[in-house]
Amino acid sequence: QPAFRAHSTTSMANFEKVELKEGDKVIPVHVFGDKAKPGVIVIQEWWGVNEQIKIHAAKIAASGYRVLIPDLYRGKVGLDAEEASHLMGTLDFKNAVEDIRAAAKYLKEEGSEKVGVTGFCMGGALTIASNTLVDDIAAGVCFYGIPPAELADPAVMKTPIQCHFGNKDSMAGFSDADAANALEDKLKAAGVPYEFFRYENVGHAFMNEAPEVGLFALY
């Protein structure tokens, strides 16, 4: 059972910062909402746990969920694309899935009967991976990201997945239209319960509300 200790933190929506302990590993997470509500794990973009991801989580919580953001970068935040790319490039994705596994276990032990997962970009890819690999996760909502086959095979997914992709996304092999089509074909052929949404006039990261960080210009 993960041990944890909580202390106050100042951020929007009064997120509580909690440290989960799994063996020798400490996993910092941000939690908000009624413990009895269904849980949603919200996974960061490549930038890290910034205000944008907290905005997404707060909106989900307002719809009647308890939300948890695992800090996969352990407090680091990319301030520009080069730094964010470096942080994502050095992340151990298998270890990140284990962080998400611990987060799902924690939410269920705290009172959430069911736990889902959602994420954006890098977090979208980890959403698919976690929905495939983590038994405590009941469903996932992926925004524009597909994990490498060596991390997780979506064809063996047993729980429902909803996917959102922009048809003008140019992230080849990760979230572009061809990659999205291949993902849907795989889900359909395997009989995975899924919904797929495509958006005609948008590219990558269309859910990000902070274009001043230079995100939209990248893709």
Short mmCIF file of C-alpha atoms in Angstrom, two decimals:
data_model
loop_
_atom_site.label_atom_id
_atom_site.label_comp_id
_atom_site.label_asym_id
_atom_site.label_seq_id
_atom_site.Cartn_x
_atom_site.Cartn_y
_atom_site.Cartn_z
CA GLN A 1 0.00 0.00 0.00
CA PRO A 2 1.46 3.40 -0.95
CA ALA A 3 2.31 5.57 2.02
CA PHE A 4 1.82 9.28 1.56
CA ARG A 5 2.26 12.57 3.31
CA ALA A 6 0.45 15.73 2.38
CA HIS A 7 1.31 19.38 2.73
CA SER A 8 -0.38 22.52 1.49
CA THR A 9 0.50 24.09 -1.82
CA THR A 10 -0.67 27.28 -3.49
CA SER A 11 -2.09 26.66 -6.94
CA MET A 12 -5.35 27.10 -8.75
CA ALA A 13 -8.30 24.97 -7.58
CA ASN A 14 -6.52 24.40 -4.24
CA PHE A 15 -4.62 21.33 -5.39
CA GLU A 16 -3.12 19.32 -2.56
CA LYS A 17 0.42 18.10 -3.08
CA VAL A 18 0.88 14.50 -1.96
CA GLU A 19 3.88 12.20 -2.09
CA LEU A 20 3.16 8.55 -2.84
CA LYS A 21 5.78 6.03 -1.78
CA GLU A 22 6.28 2.80 -3.72
CA GLY A 23 9.27 0.97 -2.30
CA ASP A 24 12.21 3.36 -2.51
CA LYS A 25 10.42 5.59 -5.04
CA VAL A 26 8.66 8.82 -4.13
CA ILE A 27 6.02 10.03 -6.60
CA PRO A 28 4.84 13.64 -6.19
CA VAL A 29 1.22 14.17 -7.27
CA HIS A 30 -1.31 17.00 -7.21
CA VAL A 31 -4.82 16.03 -6.05
CA PHE A 32 -8.13 17.88 -5.97
CA GLY A 33 -11.73 16.91 -5.31
CA ASP A 34 -14.01 14.76 -3.17
CA LYS A 35 -12.46 11.40 -2.31
CA ALA A 36 -15.76 9.62 -2.93
CA LYS A 37 -16.00 10.82 -6.54
CA PRO A 38 -14.74 8.77 -9.50
CA GLY A 39 -11.04 9.46 -10.05
CA VAL A 40 -9.36 10.83 -13.16
CA ILE A 41 -5.58 10.82 -13.61
CA VAL A 42 -4.56 13.77 -15.79
CA ILE A 43 -1.20 13.32 -17.52
CA GLN A 44 0.98 16.26 -18.49
CA GLU A 45 2.16 17.38 -21.92
CA TRP A 46 5.89 17.40 -22.59
CA TRP A 47 6.14 20.73 -20.73
CA GLY A 48 5.60 19.16 -17.30
CA VAL A 49 3.08 20.00 -14.59
CA ASN A 50 2.38 23.63 -15.49
CA GLU A 51 -0.70 25.82 -15.09
CA GLN A 52 -2.15 24.57 -18.37
CA ILE A 53 -2.42 20.98 -17.16
CA LYS A 54 -3.87 22.19 -13.87
CA ILE A 55 -6.51 24.15 -15.83
CA HIS A 56 -7.50 20.94 -17.63
CA ALA A 57 -7.63 19.04 -14.33
CA ALA A 58 -9.68 21.74 -12.60
CA LYS A 59 -12.25 21.67 -15.42
CA ILE A 60 -12.55 17.89 -15.09
CA ALA A 61 -12.94 18.18 -11.32
CA ALA A 62 -15.73 20.74 -11.81
CA SER A 63 -17.65 18.08 -13.74
CA GLY A 64 -17.82 15.87 -10.66
CA TYR A 65 -14.53 13.97 -10.45
CA ARG A 66 -11.54 13.70 -8.17
CA VAL A 67 -8.46 14.52 -10.19
CA LEU A 68 -4.81 13.58 -9.73
CA ILE A 69 -1.83 14.87 -11.72
CA PRO A 70 1.32 12.73 -11.31
CA ASP A 71 4.47 14.83 -11.61
CA LEU A 72 6.42 12.63 -14.00
CA TYR A 73 9.32 15.11 -14.21
CA ARG A 74 9.62 15.40 -10.41
CA GLY A 75 9.13 19.17 -10.29
CA LYS A 76 10.89 20.13 -13.52
CA VAL A 77 9.02 22.22 -16.10
CA GLY A 78 10.14 22.99 -19.65
CA LEU A 79 10.13 26.74 -20.28
CA ASP A 80 10.80 26.41 -24.01
CA ALA A 81 10.49 23.71 -26.66
CA GLU A 82 14.14 22.69 -26.45
CA GLU A 83 13.96 22.12 -22.70
CA ALA A 84 10.60 20.33 -22.94
CA SER A 85 11.97 18.08 -25.68
CA HIS A 86 14.95 17.20 -23.49
CA LEU A 87 12.72 16.40 -20.50
CA MET A 88 10.47 14.16 -22.58
CA GLY A 89 13.47 12.52 -24.26
CA THR A 90 15.01 11.55 -20.94
CA LEU A 91 11.77 10.30 -19.35
CA ASP A 92 11.63 6.57 -18.63
CA PHE A 93 8.20 5.80 -20.09
CA LYS A 94 7.93 2.38 -18.45
CA ASN A 95 8.64 4.01 -15.11
CA ALA A 96 6.03 6.68 -15.91
CA VAL A 97 3.43 3.94 -16.41
CA GLU A 98 4.37 2.59 -12.98
CA ASP A 99 3.85 6.09 -11.52
CA ILE A 100 0.39 6.09 -13.08
CA ARG A 101 -0.28 2.60 -11.71
CA ALA A 102 0.56 3.85 -8.20
CA ALA A 103 -1.68 6.89 -8.72
CA ALA A 104 -4.64 4.72 -9.74
CA LYS A 105 -4.11 2.47 -6.74
CA TYR A 106 -3.96 5.49 -4.43
CA LEU A 107 -7.22 6.97 -5.78
CA LYS A 108 -9.05 3.68 -5.34
CA GLU A 109 -7.70 3.21 -1.82
CA GLU A 110 -8.78 6.75 -0.97
CA GLY A 111 -12.38 6.11 -2.05
CA SER A 112 -12.79 6.41 -5.82
CA GLU A 113 -14.74 3.37 -6.97
CA LYS A 114 -13.49 3.75 -10.55
CA VAL A 115 -10.47 5.52 -12.03
CA GLY A 116 -9.97 6.80 -15.57
CA VAL A 117 -7.02 8.44 -17.26
CA THR A 118 -6.61 11.27 -19.74
CA GLY A 119 -3.63 13.09 -21.19
CA PHE A 120 -2.33 15.36 -23.91
CA CYS A 121 0.55 14.87 -26.37
CA MET A 122 3.09 12.86 -24.35
CA GLY A 123 0.27 12.38 -21.85
CA GLY A 124 -1.97 11.10 -24.63
CA ALA A 125 0.53 8.40 -25.49
CA LEU A 126 0.82 7.49 -21.81
CA THR A 127 -2.97 7.40 -21.57
CA ILE A 128 -3.10 4.66 -24.20
CA ALA A 129 -0.21 2.83 -22.53
CA SER A 130 -1.80 3.05 -19.08
CA ASN A 131 -5.24 2.05 -20.34
CA THR A 132 -3.56 -1.01 -21.83
CA LEU A 133 -1.23 -1.95 -18.96
CA VAL A 134 -2.80 -0.78 -15.65
CA ASP A 135 -5.55 -3.02 -14.27
CA ASP A 136 -6.98 -0.35 -11.94
CA ILE A 137 -7.82 1.98 -14.84
CA ALA A 138 -11.38 1.60 -16.16
CA ALA A 139 -11.25 3.86 -19.23
CA GLY A 140 -9.08 6.41 -21.02
CA VAL A 141 -9.40 9.58 -23.08
CA CYS A 142 -6.39 10.26 -25.30
CA PHE A 143 -5.57 13.58 -26.93
CA TYR A 144 -3.10 13.38 -29.83
CA GLY A 145 -0.45 10.90 -28.78
CA ILE A 146 0.32 7.23 -29.54
CA PRO A 147 2.86 5.15 -27.59
CA PRO A 148 5.62 3.16 -29.29
CA ALA A 149 4.75 -0.50 -29.82
CA GLU A 150 7.51 -1.61 -27.46
CA LEU A 151 5.81 0.25 -24.60
CA ALA A 152 2.23 -0.90 -25.15
CA ASP A 153 0.17 -2.58 -27.85
CA PRO A 154 -3.30 -0.97 -28.02
CA ALA A 155 -4.66 -4.12 -29.68
CA VAL A 156 -4.60 -5.94 -26.32
CA MET A 157 -6.50 -3.17 -24.52
CA LYS A 158 -9.54 -4.45 -22.61
CA THR A 159 -11.04 -1.19 -21.34
CA PRO A 160 -12.76 1.57 -23.36
CA ILE A 161 -10.70 4.32 -24.99
CA GLN A 162 -11.78 7.60 -26.55
CA CYS A 163 -9.34 9.31 -28.93
CA HIS A 164 -9.08 12.89 -30.23
CA PHE A 165 -6.80 13.91 -33.11
CA GLY A 166 -6.43 16.91 -35.41
CA ASN A 167 -6.32 16.19 -39.14
CA LYS A 168 -3.66 18.88 -39.65
CA ASP A 169 -1.34 17.40 -37.02
CA SER A 170 2.13 17.00 -38.54
CA MET A 171 3.74 14.86 -35.81
CA ALA A 172 4.46 11.94 -38.14
CA GLY A 173 4.09 8.53 -36.54
CA PHE A 174 2.99 10.02 -33.22
CA SER A 175 -0.27 11.87 -33.81
CA ASP A 176 -0.61 12.79 -37.49
CA ALA A 177 -3.65 11.68 -39.52
CA ASP A 178 -1.94 8.54 -40.84
CA ALA A 179 -0.91 7.46 -37.34
CA ALA A 180 -4.43 8.16 -36.05
CA ASN A 181 -5.95 6.10 -38.86
CA ALA A 182 -3.60 3.21 -38.14
CA LEU A 183 -4.50 3.36 -34.45
CA GLU A 184 -8.23 3.25 -35.20
CA ASP A 185 -7.74 0.35 -37.60
CA LYS A 186 -5.87 -1.57 -34.91
CA LEU A 187 -8.52 -0.89 -32.24
CA LYS A 188 -11.32 -1.88 -34.60
CA ALA A 189 -9.64 -5.09 -35.76
CA ALA A 190 -8.95 -6.12 -32.16
CA GLY A 191 -12.50 -5.45 -30.98
CA VAL A 192 -11.40 -2.82 -28.44
CA PRO A 193 -14.33 -0.65 -27.28
CA TYR A 194 -13.48 2.80 -28.62
CA GLU A 195 -14.70 6.17 -29.88
CA PHE A 196 -12.65 8.22 -32.32
CA PHE A 197 -12.96 11.96 -32.97
CA ARG A 198 -11.09 13.86 -35.68
CA TYR A 199 -11.04 17.63 -36.09
CA GLU A 200 -10.64 19.03 -39.60
CA ASN A 201 -8.95 22.39 -39.15
CA VAL A 202 -6.61 21.89 -36.21
CA GLY A 203 -3.11 20.56 -35.74
CA HIS A 204 -1.31 19.19 -32.71
CA ALA A 205 -2.04 20.45 -29.17
CA PHE A 206 -5.38 22.02 -30.07
CA MET A 207 -6.52 21.73 -26.44
CA ASN A 208 -3.66 23.91 -25.19
CA GLU A 209 -4.91 27.40 -24.31
CA ALA A 210 -1.49 29.02 -24.00
CA PRO A 211 -0.14 29.71 -27.51
CA GLU A 212 2.21 32.34 -26.09
CA VAL A 213 4.54 29.52 -25.02
CA GLY A 214 5.17 28.82 -28.67
CA LEU A 215 3.38 25.48 -28.77
CA PHE A 216 1.23 25.98 -31.85
CA ALA A 217 4.17 27.24 -33.89
CA LEU A 218 5.94 23.92 -33.44
CA TYR A 219 3.52 21.87 -35.47
#
